[in-house]
Every structure is written in structure tokens, then in C-alpha cells.
């Protein structure tokens, strides 16, 4: 048996994700949850839901989270980490508040949170923290004893997150026809967000054009491109591009869009493109529709050979990275000296989100940060 690893003071891990519909009848109610407060008519939500209906009304994200749960539990058991793992979503069952209620009933009092978003941004970090605060407020109103909650740091540049993506790009390049492989361009993709949200992402000192959101993605793209060059001997040109824009046309969002980029690269004479979705933990709907359906259709229209590399998903190296992040944070909480593991130029992220980090337009309470009302 492996030696027991020490996660104290923590007594549970919560996998916190976005959630998604698991059947056609779930699609509109799910989208109502996602867009609550925006006044979007149901008929418009039905139009938006067509992406889901193309796949039987089922988002792959829940099954991917189940696979990640299994991978985490296996890794923990194999390495002697006695830490139960729970799962809660922001927008669909199992709902975050229900999961926290279950954890409290099970006696969990010090909880670490792993969010399925690797980078700094309002929607990728602080909004999850706001959801945690909302859930704690609901439990407080029920008279329940509140657990103390911390969130694992951003893991965009952890080797266990980066290495699987390097392998994915290498496999995609190898899958291209030999006559276009050496000249292939790499389009690193992530979710587009409003430029105002990007500019204010990360700690206040990082705010500026693109903020931490763009900076972190660029750092990961360079890491992967450099590794590909070292392992193949070919220096492939690359660019960070965006997908999945959903905002009003008059509001500036990060560009270029992947489909526009494919057109531009084709016009420039690029013989092939590898699309590498570095901004996503798993192959959920944004990847299946925006890349595998829409972008691939655009490439076929252009006659441009493309391949889409894999996301990290439930790769054992990612599960191991989560274990390392847990032990790192636990040691910090015990007052021990640690050397956080990180690749690239930016170094490890903060353990505690500071005041002013990824602010919302309208201030709301957020848990698991320096400004948390739940100390």
C-alpha cells in the first residue's frame, strides 16, 4: 500500500463545473439557468439551444466530469491520498448548493474546490466564487454550519495540464497528410470574452490590454509551440484565436474568430491548420460544435486540411496534477514552505484571489478569496 499523503486541514475536494443538459427536455431550462436575469425570451433560447439539439439535447460535459471524478478517485487511491471527491455544477444537476448541503451533512468542514477552468477571468474564476458565496448564503439561511472553502490556484501552466495538450498537437500534426504537415499552422483557441472582461482579468496590477486572461493563454501557447519545435524540429507558425462568442454585436469581444482566422490563413497560402483548444479542460459543447462542427465545415468549404487536437479531459497526468495542487495548498495552509510547480514565464498563480481580481460589473459577494465574507 502507498504511504498516506497529508491533505490536512482539508477533508474533501469539490469538483465545480458549469453543467449541461442531459436530454432534449433539459435544454431550455438549462439555458434559462445560464441566462437568468438577462430577460432573454424562451423562443430565443430555443434558437440558441439548436447546438445542443444537434447532439440529441445532451451536452458531453457531465459525462466528462464523471470521467474526471473517476480519474481523480483512482489517482488518489493509487497514491494514498484519503480525500473524498464531490461534484457540483453552477447551472445543472448536481447543483452546487445541493452538493454543499450534502457535504455539510457528511461532516465536511474544510473544502478545497477544483474549478473546471484553468485561467483567470470573471466567468472562469470569480463567477464560480460568487456561486460559492450564493450557495453558502443559502446554507446559512437554513441554519447549517458553514464549511470553510478554498479554491485551488489556476493550473494553466502546470505540467500535468500542459503536457497532454503538447501530445495532442503532436498527434494532430502527425495525422495530417505528409505533404502539408511541415507547413501547418497551429491555431490555439479559447473562449472569446468581452475585451473589457479580458482587460480586467487577474489581479489589479495585471489589468491592461488583454489582462491576465490573454497573457496566460499566450504563455501556454508558447510553451506548446516551443515543445513541438523541440520534438519535431519544425517551427510551426501559430496564433491565439477565439471562438464561441455569444454577446451583442456592438460590444467588443476578443478576436480573431477561428472561422475568420481559417479564411485568412487559407488566403495567405497556409497548407493546413491544427486547431488546439487550450482554453478548455474537456471536449464539451463549445469544442464539439464551434470547432468540430462549425470550424471544420468552414475548412471543408475552403478546401483547407484541418485537425483538432484533444483537450486534457481525464488524462491521468491531469489527475496527478490535481493531487499535487491539493498537497501544495494543504502544505501552505499548515504554514510549510512549498515550491509550486509551474512552467513558462509567468510562474505559479496566487493561492488566494486578491481584492480587485477579475471584478464583476456589479459587485457581488465572492467566497474563497481575500474579499470573502465567509472567512
PDB file of N, CA, C and O in Angstrom, residues 42 58 70 82 96 170 190 206 253 298 315 349 363:
ATOM      1  N   UNK A  42     -37.978  32.900 -24.168  1.00  0.00           N
ATOM      2  CA  UNK A  42     -37.836  31.455 -24.326  1.00  0.00           C
ATOM      3  C   UNK A  42     -37.632  31.069 -25.788  1.00  0.00           C
ATOM      4  O   UNK A  42     -36.864  30.133 -26.092  1.00  0.00           O
ATOM      5  N   UNK A  58     -28.035  16.658 -25.529  1.00  0.00           N
ATOM      6  CA  UNK A  58     -27.124  16.236 -24.458  1.00  0.00           C
ATOM      7  C   UNK A  58     -25.789  16.960 -24.597  1.00  0.00           C
ATOM      8  O   UNK A  58     -25.139  16.893 -25.648  1.00  0.00           O
ATOM      9  N   UNK A  70     -13.818   9.926 -11.749  1.00  0.00           N
ATOM     10  CA  UNK A  70     -13.268   8.579 -11.654  1.00  0.00           C
ATOM     11  C   UNK A  70     -11.743   8.606 -11.688  1.00  0.00           C
ATOM     12  O   UNK A  70     -11.073   7.894 -10.927  1.00  0.00           O
ATOM     13  N   UNK A  82      -6.219  10.099   1.022  1.00  0.00           N
ATOM     14  CA  UNK A  82      -7.559   9.781   1.526  1.00  0.00           C
ATOM     15  C   UNK A  82      -8.380  11.067   1.575  1.00  0.00           C
ATOM     16  O   UNK A  82      -8.477  11.726   2.610  1.00  0.00           O
ATOM     17  N   UNK A  96     -24.672  23.010  -7.275  1.00  0.00           N
ATOM     18  CA  UNK A  96     -23.665  23.342  -6.269  1.00  0.00           C
ATOM     19  C   UNK A  96     -24.249  23.384  -4.857  1.00  0.00           C
ATOM     20  O   UNK A  96     -23.688  22.801  -3.930  1.00  0.00           O
ATOM     21  N   UNK A 170       0.933  17.212 -31.187  1.00  0.00           N
ATOM     22  CA  UNK A 170       1.848  16.342 -31.927  1.00  0.00           C
ATOM     23  C   UNK A 170       1.089  15.252 -32.678  1.00  0.00           C
ATOM     24  O   UNK A 170       1.393  14.948 -33.837  1.00  0.00           O
ATOM     25  N   UNK A 190      -9.385  29.599 -27.655  1.00  0.00           N
ATOM     26  CA  UNK A 190     -10.011  29.691 -26.342  1.00  0.00           C
ATOM     27  C   UNK A 190     -11.319  30.448 -26.489  1.00  0.00           C
ATOM     28  O   UNK A 190     -11.617  31.003 -27.550  1.00  0.00           O
ATOM     29  N   UNK A 206      -2.296  43.356 -12.885  1.00  0.00           N
ATOM     30  CA  UNK A 206      -2.197  42.737 -14.204  1.00  0.00           C
ATOM     31  C   UNK A 206      -3.190  43.308 -15.192  1.00  0.00           C
ATOM     32  O   UNK A 206      -3.161  42.968 -16.378  1.00  0.00           O
ATOM     33  N   UNK A 253     -15.550  42.046 -28.426  1.00  0.00           N
ATOM     34  CA  UNK A 253     -15.071  40.787 -27.849  1.00  0.00           C
ATOM     35  C   UNK A 253     -13.703  40.481 -28.441  1.00  0.00           C
ATOM     36  O   UNK A 253     -13.307  41.042 -29.467  1.00  0.00           O
ATOM     37  N   UNK A 298     -16.248  25.128 -42.181  1.00  0.00           N
ATOM     38  CA  UNK A 298     -15.586  26.246 -42.862  1.00  0.00           C
ATOM     39  C   UNK A 298     -14.311  25.768 -43.565  1.00  0.00           C
ATOM     40  O   UNK A 298     -14.052  26.146 -44.716  1.00  0.00           O
ATOM     41  N   UNK A 315      -7.184  12.884 -18.507  1.00  0.00           N
ATOM     42  CA  UNK A 315      -5.819  12.358 -18.641  1.00  0.00           C
ATOM     43  C   UNK A 315      -5.215  12.108 -17.257  1.00  0.00           C
ATOM     44  O   UNK A 315      -5.329  12.951 -16.365  1.00  0.00           O
ATOM     45  N   UNK A 349       0.343  30.823 -10.069  1.00  0.00           N
ATOM     46  CA  UNK A 349      -0.667  31.804  -9.699  1.00  0.00           C
ATOM     47  C   UNK A 349      -0.786  31.901  -8.190  1.00  0.00           C
ATOM     48  O   UNK A 349      -0.300  31.049  -7.439  1.00  0.00           O
ATOM     49  N   UNK A 363     -20.665  44.677  -8.159  1.00  0.00           N
ATOM     50  CA  UNK A 363     -20.035  43.908  -7.094  1.00  0.00           C
ATOM     51  C   UNK A 363     -21.016  42.945  -6.417  1.00  0.00           C
ATOM     52  O   UNK A 363     -22.157  43.306  -6.116  1.00  0.00           O
TER      53      UNK A 363
END
